[in-house]
Short mmCIF file of C-alpha atoms and ligand atoms in Angstrom, two decimals:
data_model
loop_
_atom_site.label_atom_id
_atom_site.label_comp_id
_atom_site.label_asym_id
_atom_site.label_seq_id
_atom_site.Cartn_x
_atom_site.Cartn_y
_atom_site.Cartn_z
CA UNK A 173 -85.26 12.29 73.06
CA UNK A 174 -86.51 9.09 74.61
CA UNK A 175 -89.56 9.52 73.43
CA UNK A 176 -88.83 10.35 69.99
CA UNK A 177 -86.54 7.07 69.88
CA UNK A 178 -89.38 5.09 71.23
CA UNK A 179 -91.85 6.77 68.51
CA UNK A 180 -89.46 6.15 65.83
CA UNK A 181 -89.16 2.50 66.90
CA UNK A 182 -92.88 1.89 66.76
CA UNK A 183 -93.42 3.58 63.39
CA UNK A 184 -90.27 1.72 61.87
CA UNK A 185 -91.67 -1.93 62.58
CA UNK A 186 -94.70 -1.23 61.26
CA UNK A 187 -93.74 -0.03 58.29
CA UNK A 188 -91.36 -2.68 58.03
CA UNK A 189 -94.12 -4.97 58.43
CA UNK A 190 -95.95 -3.36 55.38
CA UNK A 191 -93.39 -3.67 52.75
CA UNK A 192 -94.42 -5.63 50.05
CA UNK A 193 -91.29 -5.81 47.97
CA UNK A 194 -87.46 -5.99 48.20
CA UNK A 195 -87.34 -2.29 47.23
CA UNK A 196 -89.33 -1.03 49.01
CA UNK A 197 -87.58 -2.38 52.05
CA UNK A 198 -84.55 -1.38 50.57
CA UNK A 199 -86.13 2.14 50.75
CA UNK A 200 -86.83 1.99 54.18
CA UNK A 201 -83.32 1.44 55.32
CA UNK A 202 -82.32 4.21 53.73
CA UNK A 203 -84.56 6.45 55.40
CA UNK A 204 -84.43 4.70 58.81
CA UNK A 205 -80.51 3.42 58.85
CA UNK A 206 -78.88 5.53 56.15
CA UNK A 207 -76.72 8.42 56.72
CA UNK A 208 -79.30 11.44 56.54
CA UNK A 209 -81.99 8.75 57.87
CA UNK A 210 -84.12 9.17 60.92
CA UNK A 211 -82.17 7.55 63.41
CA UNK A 212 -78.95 8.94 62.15
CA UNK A 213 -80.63 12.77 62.80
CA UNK A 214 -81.95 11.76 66.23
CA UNK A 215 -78.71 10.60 67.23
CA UNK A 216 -77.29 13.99 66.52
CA UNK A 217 -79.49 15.50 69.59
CA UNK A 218 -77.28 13.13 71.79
CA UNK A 219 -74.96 16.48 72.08
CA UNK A 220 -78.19 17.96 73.76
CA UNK A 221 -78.84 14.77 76.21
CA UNK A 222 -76.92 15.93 80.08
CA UNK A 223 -74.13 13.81 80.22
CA UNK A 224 -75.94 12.00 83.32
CA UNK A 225 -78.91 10.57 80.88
CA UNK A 226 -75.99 10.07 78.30
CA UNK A 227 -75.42 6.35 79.08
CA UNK A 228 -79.58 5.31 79.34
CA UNK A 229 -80.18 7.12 76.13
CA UNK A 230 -77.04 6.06 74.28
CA UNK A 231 -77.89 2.29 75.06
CA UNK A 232 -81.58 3.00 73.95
CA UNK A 233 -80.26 4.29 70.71
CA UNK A 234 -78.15 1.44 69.96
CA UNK A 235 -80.85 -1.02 70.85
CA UNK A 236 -83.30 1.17 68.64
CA UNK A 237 -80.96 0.91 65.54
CA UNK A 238 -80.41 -3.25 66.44
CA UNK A 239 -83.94 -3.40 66.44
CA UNK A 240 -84.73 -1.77 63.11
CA UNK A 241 -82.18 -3.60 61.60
CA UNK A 242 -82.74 -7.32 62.58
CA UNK A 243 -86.35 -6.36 61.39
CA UNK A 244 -85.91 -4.88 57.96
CA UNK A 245 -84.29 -8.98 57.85
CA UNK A 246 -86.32 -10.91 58.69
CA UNK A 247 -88.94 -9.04 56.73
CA UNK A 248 -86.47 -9.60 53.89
CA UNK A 249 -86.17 -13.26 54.37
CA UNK A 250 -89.94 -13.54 54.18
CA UNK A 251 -90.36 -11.40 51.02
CA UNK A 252 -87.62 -14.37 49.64
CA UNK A 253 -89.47 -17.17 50.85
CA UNK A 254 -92.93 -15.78 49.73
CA UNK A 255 -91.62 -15.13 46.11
CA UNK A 256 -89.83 -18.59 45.76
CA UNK A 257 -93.06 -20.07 47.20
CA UNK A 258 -94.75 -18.01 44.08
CA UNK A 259 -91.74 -19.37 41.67
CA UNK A 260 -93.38 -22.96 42.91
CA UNK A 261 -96.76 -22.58 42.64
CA UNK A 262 -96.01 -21.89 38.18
CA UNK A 263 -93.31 -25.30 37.91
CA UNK A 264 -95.19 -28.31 36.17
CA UNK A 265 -93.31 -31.28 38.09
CA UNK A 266 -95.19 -33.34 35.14
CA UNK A 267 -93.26 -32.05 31.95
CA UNK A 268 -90.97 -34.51 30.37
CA UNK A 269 -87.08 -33.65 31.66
CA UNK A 270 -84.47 -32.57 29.72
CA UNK A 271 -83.18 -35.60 27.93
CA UNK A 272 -79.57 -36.50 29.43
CA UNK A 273 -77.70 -37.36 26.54
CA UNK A 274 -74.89 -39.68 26.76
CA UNK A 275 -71.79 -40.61 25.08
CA UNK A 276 -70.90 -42.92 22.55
CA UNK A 277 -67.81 -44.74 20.85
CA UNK A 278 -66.59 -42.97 17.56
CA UNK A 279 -67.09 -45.73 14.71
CA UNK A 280 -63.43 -45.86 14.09
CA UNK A 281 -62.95 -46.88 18.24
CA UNK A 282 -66.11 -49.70 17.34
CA UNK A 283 -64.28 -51.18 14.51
CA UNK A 284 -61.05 -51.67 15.78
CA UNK A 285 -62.10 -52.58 19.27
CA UNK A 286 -64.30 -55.26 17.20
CA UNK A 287 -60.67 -56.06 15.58
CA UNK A 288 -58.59 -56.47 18.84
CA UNK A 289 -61.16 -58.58 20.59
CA UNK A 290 -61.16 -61.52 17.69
CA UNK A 291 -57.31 -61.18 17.13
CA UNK A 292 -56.89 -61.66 20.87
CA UNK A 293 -58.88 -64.32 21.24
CA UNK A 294 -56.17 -65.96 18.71
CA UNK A 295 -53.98 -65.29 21.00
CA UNK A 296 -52.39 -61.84 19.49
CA UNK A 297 -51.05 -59.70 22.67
CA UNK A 298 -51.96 -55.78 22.34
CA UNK A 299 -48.03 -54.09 21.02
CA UNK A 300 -47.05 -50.64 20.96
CA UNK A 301 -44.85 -48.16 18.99
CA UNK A 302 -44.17 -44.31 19.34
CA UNK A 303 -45.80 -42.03 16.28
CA UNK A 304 -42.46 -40.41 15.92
CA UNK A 305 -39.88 -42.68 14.53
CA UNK A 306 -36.94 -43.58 13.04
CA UNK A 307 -35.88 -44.06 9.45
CA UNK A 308 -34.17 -47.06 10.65
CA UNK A 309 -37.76 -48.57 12.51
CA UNK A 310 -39.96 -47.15 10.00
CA UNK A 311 -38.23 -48.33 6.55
CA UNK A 312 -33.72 -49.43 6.52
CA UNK A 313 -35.20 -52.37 9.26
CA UNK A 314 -38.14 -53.28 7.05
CA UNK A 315 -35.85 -54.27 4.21
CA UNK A 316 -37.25 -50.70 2.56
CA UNK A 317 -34.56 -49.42 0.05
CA UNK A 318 -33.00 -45.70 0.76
CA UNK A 319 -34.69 -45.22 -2.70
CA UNK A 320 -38.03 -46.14 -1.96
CA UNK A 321 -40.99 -43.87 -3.22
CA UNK A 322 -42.64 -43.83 0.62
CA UNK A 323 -39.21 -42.48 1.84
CA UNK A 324 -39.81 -39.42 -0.37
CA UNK A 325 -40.24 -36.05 1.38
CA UNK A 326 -42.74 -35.33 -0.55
CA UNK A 327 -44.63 -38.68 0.20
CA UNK A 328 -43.55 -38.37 4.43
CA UNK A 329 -43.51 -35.81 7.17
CA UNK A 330 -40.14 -35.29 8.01
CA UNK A 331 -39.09 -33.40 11.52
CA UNK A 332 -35.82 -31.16 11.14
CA UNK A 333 -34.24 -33.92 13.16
CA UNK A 334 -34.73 -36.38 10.47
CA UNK A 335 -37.26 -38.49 12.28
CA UNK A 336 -40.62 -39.03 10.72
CA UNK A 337 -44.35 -39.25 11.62
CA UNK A 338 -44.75 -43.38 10.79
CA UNK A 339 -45.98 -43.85 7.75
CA UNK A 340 -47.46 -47.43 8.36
CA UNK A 341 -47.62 -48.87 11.70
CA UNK A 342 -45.01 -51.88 10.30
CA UNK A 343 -42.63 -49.99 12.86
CA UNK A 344 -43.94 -52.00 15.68
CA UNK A 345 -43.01 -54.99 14.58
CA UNK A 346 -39.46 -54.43 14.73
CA UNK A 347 -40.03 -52.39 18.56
CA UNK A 348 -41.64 -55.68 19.21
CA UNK A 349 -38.49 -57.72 17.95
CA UNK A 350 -36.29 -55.66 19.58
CA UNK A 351 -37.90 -56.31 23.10
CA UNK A 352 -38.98 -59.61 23.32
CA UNK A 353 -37.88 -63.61 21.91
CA UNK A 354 -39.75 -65.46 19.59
CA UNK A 355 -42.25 -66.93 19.63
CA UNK A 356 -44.39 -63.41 19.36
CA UNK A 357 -48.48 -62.76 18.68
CA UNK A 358 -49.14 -59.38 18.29
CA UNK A 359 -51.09 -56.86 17.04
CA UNK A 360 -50.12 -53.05 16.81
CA UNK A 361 -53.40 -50.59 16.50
CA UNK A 362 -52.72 -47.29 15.88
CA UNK A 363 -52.24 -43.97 14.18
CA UNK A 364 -49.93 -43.61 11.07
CA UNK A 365 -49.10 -40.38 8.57
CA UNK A 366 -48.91 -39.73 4.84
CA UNK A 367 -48.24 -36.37 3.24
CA UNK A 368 -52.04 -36.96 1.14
CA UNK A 369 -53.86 -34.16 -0.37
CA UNK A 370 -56.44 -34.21 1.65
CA UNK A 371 -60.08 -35.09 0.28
CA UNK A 372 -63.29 -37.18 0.47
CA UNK A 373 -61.31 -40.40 0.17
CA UNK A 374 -57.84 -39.09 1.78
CA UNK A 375 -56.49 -37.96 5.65
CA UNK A 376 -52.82 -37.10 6.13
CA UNK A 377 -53.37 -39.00 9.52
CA UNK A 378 -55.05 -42.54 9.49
CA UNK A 379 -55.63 -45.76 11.56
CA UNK A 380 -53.58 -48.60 10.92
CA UNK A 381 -53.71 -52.32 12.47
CA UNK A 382 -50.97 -54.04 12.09
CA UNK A 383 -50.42 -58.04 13.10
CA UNK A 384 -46.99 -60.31 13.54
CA UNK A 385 -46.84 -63.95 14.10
CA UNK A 386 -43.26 -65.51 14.53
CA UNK A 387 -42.78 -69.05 15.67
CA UNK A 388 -41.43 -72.27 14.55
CA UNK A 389 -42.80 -73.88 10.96
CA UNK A 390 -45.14 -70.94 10.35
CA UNK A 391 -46.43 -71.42 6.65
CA UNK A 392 -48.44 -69.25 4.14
CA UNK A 393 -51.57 -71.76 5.50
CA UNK A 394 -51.37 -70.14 8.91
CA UNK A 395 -51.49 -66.42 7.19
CA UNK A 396 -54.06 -67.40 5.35
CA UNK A 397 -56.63 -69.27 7.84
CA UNK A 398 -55.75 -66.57 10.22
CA UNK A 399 -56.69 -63.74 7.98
CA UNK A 400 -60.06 -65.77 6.72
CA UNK A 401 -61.01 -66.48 10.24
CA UNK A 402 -60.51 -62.40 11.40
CA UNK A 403 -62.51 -61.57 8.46
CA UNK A 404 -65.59 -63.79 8.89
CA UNK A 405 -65.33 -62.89 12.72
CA UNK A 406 -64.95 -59.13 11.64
CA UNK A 407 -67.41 -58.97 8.92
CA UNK A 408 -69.83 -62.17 9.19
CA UNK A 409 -70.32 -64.96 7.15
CA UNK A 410 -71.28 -63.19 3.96
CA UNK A 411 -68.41 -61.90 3.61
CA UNK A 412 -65.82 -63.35 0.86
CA UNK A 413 -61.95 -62.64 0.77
CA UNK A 414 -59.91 -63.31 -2.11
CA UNK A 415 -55.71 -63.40 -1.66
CA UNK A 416 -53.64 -62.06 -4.27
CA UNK A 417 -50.15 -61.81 -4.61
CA UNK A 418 -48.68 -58.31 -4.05
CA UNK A 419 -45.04 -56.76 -3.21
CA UNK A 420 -44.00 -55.38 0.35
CA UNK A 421 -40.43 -54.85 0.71
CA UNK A 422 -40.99 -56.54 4.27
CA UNK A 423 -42.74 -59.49 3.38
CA UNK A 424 -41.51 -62.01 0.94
CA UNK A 425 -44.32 -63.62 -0.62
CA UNK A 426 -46.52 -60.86 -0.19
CA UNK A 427 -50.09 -60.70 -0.72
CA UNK A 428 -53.13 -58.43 -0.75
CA UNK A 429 -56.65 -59.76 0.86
CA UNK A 430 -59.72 -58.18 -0.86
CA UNK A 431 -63.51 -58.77 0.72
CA UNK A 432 -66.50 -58.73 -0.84
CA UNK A 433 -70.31 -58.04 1.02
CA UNK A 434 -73.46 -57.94 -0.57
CA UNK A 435 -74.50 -54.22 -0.32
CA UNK A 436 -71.03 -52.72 0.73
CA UNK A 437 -69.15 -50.73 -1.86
CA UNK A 438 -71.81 -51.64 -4.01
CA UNK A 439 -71.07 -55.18 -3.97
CA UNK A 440 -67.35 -54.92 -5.17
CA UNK A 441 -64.32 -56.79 -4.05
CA UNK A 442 -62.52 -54.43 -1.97
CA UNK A 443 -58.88 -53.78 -0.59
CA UNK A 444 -58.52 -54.96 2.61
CA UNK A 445 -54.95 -55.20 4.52
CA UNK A 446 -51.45 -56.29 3.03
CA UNK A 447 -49.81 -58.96 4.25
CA UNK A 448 -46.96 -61.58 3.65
CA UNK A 449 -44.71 -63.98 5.24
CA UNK A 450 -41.98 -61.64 7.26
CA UNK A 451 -38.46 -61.79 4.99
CA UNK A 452 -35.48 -63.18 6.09
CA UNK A 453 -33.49 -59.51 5.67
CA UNK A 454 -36.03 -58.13 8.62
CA UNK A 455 -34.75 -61.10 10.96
CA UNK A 456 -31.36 -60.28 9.87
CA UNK A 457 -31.73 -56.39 10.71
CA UNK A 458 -33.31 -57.64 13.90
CA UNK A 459 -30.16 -59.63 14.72
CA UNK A 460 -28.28 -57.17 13.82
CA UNK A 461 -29.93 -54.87 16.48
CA UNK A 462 -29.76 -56.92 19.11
CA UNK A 463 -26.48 -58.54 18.64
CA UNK A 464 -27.47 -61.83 19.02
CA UNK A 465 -29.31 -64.41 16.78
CA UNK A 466 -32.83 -64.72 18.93
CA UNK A 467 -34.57 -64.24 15.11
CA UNK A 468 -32.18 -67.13 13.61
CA UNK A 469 -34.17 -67.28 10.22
CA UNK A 470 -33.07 -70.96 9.98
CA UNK A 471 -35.21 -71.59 13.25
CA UNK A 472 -38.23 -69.06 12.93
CA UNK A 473 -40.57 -68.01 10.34
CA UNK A 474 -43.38 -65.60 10.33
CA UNK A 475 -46.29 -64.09 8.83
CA UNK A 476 -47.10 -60.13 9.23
CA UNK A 477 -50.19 -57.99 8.13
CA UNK A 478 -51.59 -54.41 8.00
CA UNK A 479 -55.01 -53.36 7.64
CA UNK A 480 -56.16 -49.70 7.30
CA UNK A 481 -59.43 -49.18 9.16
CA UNK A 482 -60.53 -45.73 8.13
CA UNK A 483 -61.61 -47.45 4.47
CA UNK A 484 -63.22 -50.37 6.15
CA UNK A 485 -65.23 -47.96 8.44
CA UNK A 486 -66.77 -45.82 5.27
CA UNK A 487 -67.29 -48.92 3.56
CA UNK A 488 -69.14 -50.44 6.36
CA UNK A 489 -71.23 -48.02 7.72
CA UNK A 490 -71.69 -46.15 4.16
CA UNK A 491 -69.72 -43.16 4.63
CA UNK A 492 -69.94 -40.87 1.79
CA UNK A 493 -66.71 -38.76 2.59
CA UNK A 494 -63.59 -40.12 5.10
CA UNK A 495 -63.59 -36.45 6.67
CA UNK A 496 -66.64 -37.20 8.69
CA UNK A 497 -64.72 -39.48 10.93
CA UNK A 498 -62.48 -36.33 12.47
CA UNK A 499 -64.84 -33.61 11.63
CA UNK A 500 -66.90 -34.65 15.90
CA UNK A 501 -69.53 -33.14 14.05
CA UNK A 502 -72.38 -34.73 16.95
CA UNK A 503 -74.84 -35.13 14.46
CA UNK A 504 -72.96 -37.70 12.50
CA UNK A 505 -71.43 -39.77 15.73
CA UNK A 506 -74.83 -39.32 17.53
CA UNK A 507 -76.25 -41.94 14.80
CA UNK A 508 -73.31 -44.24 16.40
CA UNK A 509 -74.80 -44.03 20.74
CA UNK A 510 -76.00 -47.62 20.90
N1 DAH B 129 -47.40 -51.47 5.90
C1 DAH B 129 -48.23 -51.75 4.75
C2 DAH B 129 -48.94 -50.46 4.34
O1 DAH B 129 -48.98 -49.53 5.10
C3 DAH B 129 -49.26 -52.78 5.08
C4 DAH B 129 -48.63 -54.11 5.32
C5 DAH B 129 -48.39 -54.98 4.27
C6 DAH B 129 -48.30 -54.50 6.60
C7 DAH B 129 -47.82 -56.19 4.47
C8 DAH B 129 -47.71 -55.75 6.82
C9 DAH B 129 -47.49 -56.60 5.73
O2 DAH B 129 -47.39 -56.17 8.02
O3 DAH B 129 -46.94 -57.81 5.96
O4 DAH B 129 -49.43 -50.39 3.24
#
């Protein structure tokens, strides 16, 4: 039997030696290692081996089997390391790489970061406001009659509750009031919600920016060279504005700003933001509020705007149809990576 294990031994490393692929060495295990293999029969004849010998020939087997094993490895390992040598040998290190694309701002995000930046270099502080509001926030403390057409549930998104989605972003003028004393700068960015059909020109979810300026002895002047200046900063110095007057429940007088640039909307004057000097009923409701007279409309004055930016952005950058600014359609914002 010691013979036969040291024959087997012999013709199992060389054959080992001679595989030339991963099966075939998977093959050989089988037929060395496996259950009816040759080392599993020889061990078999151990029952034959006198019980003295038992011990020498046991230990030979064992080293035998150890033997073939660690072999039919390392032979593997070198089949691997040949074939990812080969897998080398074909790579062209001088192809181009993949092109690592990276990310870019949305339009809307360029725009009203463009916004912020000149209003707070006036001195406008960044303000804040839930989306979810109250009828009081939203319209009763904006001086907006219970009968108002943009109370209308068919006009607003109403929750069971009777809160609302904001329908203009006006709301954060009063949650600025609320908080802090005059005098206040700030501007409110952010999303508001209209029950709109929805089409090329109309979201049921836009982006407002809305402004308020409270101090002492503000007059329609300071409105109005504030509003020139952020448009010139915003759109250059082609642009025009023109001020109308306008009604907002909120504002009292109220006014519309229109702009006008050579090759945008065809060269048309075109809506731009509402805005007015803040009415004496919105301090009151204020007070009211509070319970005290911080917002004594004897004592402080304001202006207030609010500009929708989702019009300005297809205007601007020639958008044929609003829906392409929530549609992260890559080929549209890709045109946008700087
Ligand atoms: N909230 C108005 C809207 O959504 C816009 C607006 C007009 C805001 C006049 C103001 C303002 O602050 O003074 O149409």
């Amino acid at each position: 039997m010691e013979a036969e294990l040291q024959q087997l031994r012999k013709a199992a490393l060389v054959e080992i030696q001679n595989a030339k692929t991963p099966s075939e060495l998977d093959q050989l295990r089988v037929s060395f290692l496996g259950r009816a293999g040759a080392l599993t029969k020889l061990s078999e004849g151990m029952r034959n081996v006198p019980k003295a010998d038992r011990p020498v020939v046991g230990k030979l087997l064992n080293e035998v089997r150890q033997l073939i094993a660690a072999s039919l490895e390392e032979r593997g390992r070198s089949l691997q390391a040949a074939s990812d040598l080969e897998g080398l040998e074909n790579l062209d290190e001088t192809l181009p790489a993949t092109e690592a694309r990276t990310g870019a701002l949305h339009p809307l995000t360029l725009l009203q970061d463009r916004a912020i930046q000149i209003l707070r270099r006036l001195g406008f502080a960044l303000a804040d406001g839930p989306d979810i509001e109250t009828e009081w926030f939203c319209f009763d403390a904006l001086n907006t009659p219970a009968n108002h057409p943009a109370r209308k549930e068919s006009d607003t998104f109403y929750l069971p509750d009777g809160r609302l989605l904001r329908t203009h972003t006006s709301s954060v003028q009063i949650r600025t009031m609320i908080m802090a004393v005059p005098p206040v700068r700030v501007i409110g960015p952010g999303a508001a919600y209209r029950r709109d059909e929805i089409d090329a020109t109309h979201l049921s979810q836009f982006n407002q920016l809305e402004g308020l300026y409270v101090d002492r002895v503000v007059s329609v002047a300071d409105l109005k060279g504030t509003l020139t200046f952020f448009v010139r900063e915003l759109l250059g110095p082609k642009a025009e504005t023109r001020i109308r007057p306008h009604f907002f429940p909120f504002t009292e007088p109220s006014f519309e700003v229109d702009v006008r640039l050579p090759n945008v909307n065809h060269g048309r004057w075109m809506e731009l933001l509402g805005c007015g000097m803040v009415d004496p009923a919105v301090f009151d409701q204020v007070n009211a509020r509070r319970g005290d007279r911080a917002y004594d409309p004897e004592v402080w004055s304001g202006f207030a705007f609010g500009m929708g930016l989702d019009r300005l952005a297809m205007a601007l950058f020639g958008l044929p149809d609003i829906r392409l600014l929530i549609e992260n359609d890559q080929r549209f914002l890709a045109q946008f990576a700087e």
